[in-house]
mmCIF file of C-alpha atoms in Angstrom:
data_model
loop_
_atom_site.group_PDB
_atom_site.id
_atom_site.type_symbol
_atom_site.label_atom_id
_atom_site.label_comp_id
_atom_site.label_asym_id
_atom_site.label_seq_id
_atom_site.Cartn_x
_atom_site.Cartn_y
_atom_site.Cartn_z
ATOM 1 C CA MET A 224 277.500 64.614 89.120
ATOM 2 C CA HIS A 225 274.819 64.150 91.735
ATOM 3 C CA VAL A 226 275.757 64.359 95.446
ATOM 4 C CA THR A 227 273.362 63.968 98.402
ATOM 5 C CA THR A 228 273.489 63.541 101.989
ATOM 6 C CA SER A 229 270.907 61.837 104.187
ATOM 7 C CA PHE A 230 270.581 62.224 108.013
ATOM 8 C CA ASP A 231 268.114 62.147 110.830
ATOM 9 C CA TRP A 232 268.236 64.395 113.627
ATOM 10 C CA GLN A 233 267.948 62.795 117.274
ATOM 11 C CA ASP A 234 266.265 65.166 119.774
ATOM 12 C CA VAL A 235 268.188 64.989 122.968
ATOM 13 C CA GLY A 236 266.211 67.619 124.921
ATOM 14 C CA ALA A 237 265.996 71.030 126.194
ATOM 15 C CA VAL A 238 268.820 73.625 126.829
ATOM 16 C CA THR A 239 268.093 75.263 130.274
ATOM 17 C CA ARG A 240 269.961 77.381 132.956
ATOM 18 C CA ASP A 241 270.806 76.039 136.244
ATOM 19 C CA MET A 242 270.156 77.838 139.697
ATOM 20 C CA SER A 243 273.371 79.845 139.226
ATOM 21 C CA GLY A 244 272.403 80.987 135.661
ATOM 22 C CA ARG A 245 274.917 78.681 133.787
ATOM 23 C CA LEU A 246 273.765 77.010 130.748
ATOM 24 C CA THR A 247 272.901 73.071 131.089
ATOM 25 C CA PHE A 248 272.835 70.832 128.133
ATOM 26 C CA PRO A 249 271.230 67.519 127.679
ATOM 27 C CA ARG A 250 273.268 64.284 127.751
ATOM 28 C CA VAL A 251 275.083 63.768 124.402
ATOM 29 C CA LEU A 252 277.855 61.235 123.271
ATOM 30 C CA ASP A 253 281.432 61.889 123.283
ATOM 31 C CA ALA A 254 281.401 61.509 119.468
ATOM 32 C CA PRO A 255 281.816 63.573 116.323
ATOM 33 C CA GLY A 256 278.746 65.018 114.650
ATOM 34 C CA ILE A 257 276.472 67.793 114.106
ATOM 35 C CA TYR A 258 274.348 69.797 116.575
ATOM 36 C CA ARG A 259 271.385 71.944 116.381
ATOM 37 C CA PHE A 260 269.654 74.477 118.689
ATOM 38 C CA LEU A 261 266.186 75.273 117.685
ATOM 39 C CA ILE A 262 264.646 78.405 119.274
ATOM 40 C CA ALA A 263 261.132 79.166 119.289
ATOM 41 C CA THR A 264 260.755 83.090 118.812
ATOM 42 C CA PRO A 265 257.730 85.303 118.279
ATOM 43 C CA SER A 266 258.777 85.583 114.610
ATOM 44 C CA GLY A 267 259.269 81.770 113.943
ATOM 45 C CA ILE A 268 262.256 79.228 114.616
ATOM 46 C CA ASP A 269 265.699 80.498 114.810
ATOM 47 C CA VAL A 270 268.268 77.709 114.425
ATOM 48 C CA TYR A 271 271.956 77.479 115.011
ATOM 49 C CA ILE A 272 273.780 74.418 113.621
ATOM 50 C CA GLY A 273 277.457 73.481 114.203
ATOM 51 C CA GLU A 274 279.909 70.595 114.083
ATOM 52 C CA SER A 275 282.477 69.107 116.352
ATOM 53 C CA THR A 276 284.819 66.439 116.792
ATOM 54 C CA SER A 277 283.097 65.687 120.220
ATOM 55 C CA ILE A 278 279.651 67.091 120.756
ATOM 56 C CA ARG A 279 279.963 66.429 124.533
ATOM 57 C CA ARG A 280 283.240 68.384 124.896
ATOM 58 C CA ARG A 281 281.809 71.174 122.710
ATOM 59 C CA MET A 282 278.879 71.436 125.102
ATOM 60 C CA GLN A 283 280.966 70.961 128.390
ATOM 61 C CA SER A 284 283.631 73.626 127.448
ATOM 62 C CA ASN A 285 282.875 76.029 124.804
ATOM 63 C CA TYR A 286 279.518 77.048 126.004
ATOM 64 C CA ARG A 287 280.838 77.641 129.553
ATOM 65 C CA ALA A 288 281.753 81.105 130.638
ATOM 66 C CA ALA A 289 285.471 80.435 130.951
ATOM 67 C CA HIS A 290 285.770 79.721 127.184
ATOM 68 C CA THR A 291 286.387 83.182 125.464
ATOM 69 C CA GLY A 292 286.351 82.417 121.720
ATOM 70 C CA THR A 293 284.364 85.010 119.788
ATOM 71 C CA THR A 294 281.856 82.474 118.345
ATOM 72 C CA ASN A 295 281.348 80.692 121.749
ATOM 73 C CA VAL A 296 280.841 84.078 123.475
ATOM 74 C CA ARG A 297 278.273 85.050 120.830
ATOM 75 C CA ASN A 298 276.527 81.779 120.977
ATOM 76 C CA ARG A 299 276.406 81.502 124.739
ATOM 77 C CA ALA A 300 275.017 85.133 125.033
ATOM 78 C CA MET A 301 272.415 84.078 122.218
ATOM 79 C CA LEU A 302 271.202 81.143 124.334
ATOM 80 C CA LEU A 303 271.152 82.737 127.636
ATOM 81 C CA GLU A 304 269.258 85.670 126.027
ATOM 82 C CA HIS A 305 266.599 83.496 124.527
ATOM 83 C CA ILE A 306 266.234 81.219 127.738
ATOM 84 C CA GLY A 307 266.053 84.306 130.033
ATOM 85 C CA ALA A 308 263.187 85.511 127.744
ATOM 86 C CA GLY A 309 261.253 82.324 128.452
ATOM 87 C CA ARG A 310 261.656 80.841 125.115
ATOM 88 C CA ASP A 311 262.260 77.125 124.425
ATOM 89 C CA VAL A 312 265.574 75.973 123.172
ATOM 90 C CA HIS A 313 265.748 72.430 122.043
ATOM 91 C CA MET A 314 268.967 70.418 120.896
ATOM 92 C CA ALA A 315 269.270 67.858 118.406
ATOM 93 C CA VAL A 316 272.200 65.891 117.047
ATOM 94 C CA ILE A 317 273.483 63.980 114.134
ATOM 95 C CA TYR A 318 276.041 61.176 114.873
ATOM 96 C CA GLU A 319 275.452 59.288 111.446
ATOM 97 C CA ALA A 320 274.645 60.273 107.931
ATOM 98 C CA ARG A 321 275.120 58.986 104.610
ATOM 99 C CA ILE A 322 276.491 60.446 101.487
ATOM 100 C CA SER A 323 275.603 59.458 97.891
ATOM 101 C CA ILE A 324 277.690 60.199 94.795
ATOM 102 C CA GLY A 325 275.928 59.055 91.775
ATOM 103 C CA GLU A 326 274.758 55.487 92.365
ATOM 104 C CA GLN A 327 277.140 54.782 95.266
ATOM 105 C CA SER A 328 276.013 55.464 98.857
ATOM 106 C CA VAL A 329 278.472 55.209 101.779
ATOM 107 C CA THR A 330 278.332 55.900 105.544
ATOM 108 C CA ALA A 331 279.701 59.372 106.176
ATOM 109 C CA ASP A 332 282.996 59.112 108.308
ATOM 110 C CA MET A 333 282.150 61.886 110.827
ATOM 111 C CA THR A 334 285.691 61.878 112.210
ATOM 112 C CA LEU A 335 286.639 63.835 109.217
ATOM 113 C CA LYS A 336 286.168 67.650 109.272
ATOM 114 C CA ARG A 337 285.332 67.721 105.537
ATOM 115 C CA THR A 338 282.547 65.106 106.011
ATOM 116 C CA ARG A 339 281.114 67.182 109.054
ATOM 117 C CA LEU A 340 281.064 70.291 107.067
ATOM 118 C CA LEU A 341 279.259 68.719 104.221
ATOM 119 C CA VAL A 342 276.666 67.387 106.500
ATOM 120 C CA GLU A 343 276.459 70.591 108.427
ATOM 121 C CA HIS A 344 276.062 72.684 105.221
ATOM 122 C CA ALA A 345 273.400 70.126 104.120
ATOM 123 C CA ALA A 346 271.533 70.621 107.378
ATOM 124 C CA LEU A 347 271.685 74.498 107.076
ATOM 125 C CA ALA A 348 270.371 74.142 103.490
ATOM 126 C CA GLU A 349 267.413 72.108 104.904
ATOM 127 C CA ALA A 350 266.866 74.697 107.730
ATOM 128 C CA VAL A 351 266.448 77.536 105.317
ATOM 129 C CA HIS A 352 264.202 75.395 102.958
ATOM 130 C CA ILE A 353 261.800 74.762 105.707
ATOM 131 C CA GLY A 354 261.652 78.467 106.839
ATOM 132 C CA HIS A 355 263.927 78.374 109.897
ATOM 133 C CA GLN A 356 266.043 81.466 110.520
ATOM 134 C CA PRO A 357 269.665 80.358 110.850
ATOM 135 C CA SER A 358 271.755 82.498 113.208
ATOM 136 C CA ASN A 359 275.004 81.220 111.834
ATOM 137 C CA LEU A 360 274.700 82.549 108.249
#
């Protein structure tokens, strides 16, 4: 069996801090998908790739100080550390993807967790293949 995914990252802009030190994110859709933070470091490019039922809600809530989940606290600290050190952090998203199994190709249903995980893992594999250092592996 031959299974492939295809997708295009849409660059949505830089992640920054506002005057109070809070993270600010580019405008994204209130839609399911995959998101990526590319972080330029002295040793190369670090990357964090995640998935969500709503990328907008993930950015509005999970990366704010009030949200105390372990992964969110770790990622928020990572982003603040890199931005504080003057490193560029860029965000990109995937809202649409295709999955091919054998000769059949279909539009991926990003509302399904299993589909988002498949695309997320393909994106992580791509990141490693091109030499990025994933921070979520």
